[in-house]
């Protein structure tokens, strides 16, 4: 739906994606997200830490830190 309203050459930036990512994480109500992230960090192959998958994982970690920071305030 959203893609139909965007120009064909539109490129998503992290400024656009991070709020969407945060919304999805908050709505999913994952109770043990921190432990799941630590588990993935321990088992991730080093060649997956870079590129698109690495960016997605870094976004997940940043979103988790943002959620924790917002809870404290």
Coordinates of C-alpha atoms in Angstrom, one line a residue:
X1 CA 0.0 0.0 0.0
X2 CA 2.7 2.5 1.0
X3 CA 4.8 1.6 -2.0
X4 CA 2.0 2.5 -4.4
X5 CA 2.1 6.1 -3.1
X6 CA 5.9 6.5 -3.4
X7 CA 7.8 7.5 -6.5
X8 CA 9.4 4.5 -8.3
X9 CA 13.0 5.7 -7.5
X10 CA 12.3 6.2 -3.8
X11 CA 15.1 4.8 -1.5
X12 CA 14.4 4.0 2.1
X13 CA 17.0 5.4 4.5
X14 CA 17.5 4.4 8.1
X15 CA 15.9 7.6 9.2
X16 CA 12.7 6.2 7.6
X17 CA 13.1 2.6 8.7
X18 CA 14.1 3.0 12.3
X19 CA 10.7 4.3 13.5
X20 CA 8.9 1.5 11.6
X21 CA 11.3 -1.1 13.1
X22 CA 10.7 0.3 16.6
X23 CA 6.9 0.2 16.1
X24 CA 7.0 -3.4 15.0
X25 CA 9.2 -4.5 17.9
X26 CA 7.1 -2.7 20.5
X27 CA 3.9 -4.1 19.0
X28 CA 5.3 -7.6 19.0
X29 CA 5.8 -7.6 22.8
X30 CA 8.8 -9.9 22.8
X31 CA 9.4 -10.6 26.5
X32 CA 13.0 -11.9 26.2
X33 CA 14.3 -9.8 23.3
X34 CA 17.6 -9.0 25.1
X35 CA 18.5 -12.6 25.7
X36 CA 17.5 -13.5 22.1
X37 CA 19.9 -10.7 20.8
X38 CA 22.7 -12.1 23.0
X39 CA 22.0 -15.6 21.8
X40 CA 22.2 -14.4 18.1
X41 CA 25.4 -12.4 18.9
X42 CA 27.1 -15.5 20.3
X43 CA 26.1 -17.7 17.3
X44 CA 26.3 -15.4 14.3
X45 CA 29.0 -16.1 11.7
X46 CA 31.5 -13.4 11.2
X47 CA 30.8 -13.1 7.5
X48 CA 27.1 -12.2 8.3
X49 CA 28.1 -9.2 10.4
X50 CA 28.6 -7.1 7.4
X51 CA 26.2 -6.1 4.5
X52 CA 22.5 -6.1 4.6
X53 CA 22.1 -8.8 7.3
X54 CA 24.6 -7.0 9.5
X55 CA 22.7 -3.7 9.1
X56 CA 19.4 -5.4 10.0
X57 CA 21.0 -7.0 13.1
X58 CA 22.5 -3.6 14.1
X59 CA 19.1 -2.0 13.7
X60 CA 17.6 -4.7 15.9
X61 CA 20.2 -4.0 18.6
X62 CA 19.8 -0.2 18.3
X63 CA 16.0 -0.6 18.6
X64 CA 16.3 -2.7 21.7
X65 CA 18.6 -0.1 23.3
X66 CA 16.1 2.6 22.4
X67 CA 13.2 0.7 24.0
X68 CA 15.3 0.1 27.2
X69 CA 16.2 3.8 27.3
X70 CA 12.6 4.9 26.9
X71 CA 11.4 2.5 29.7
X72 CA 13.9 4.0 32.1
X73 CA 12.7 7.6 31.5

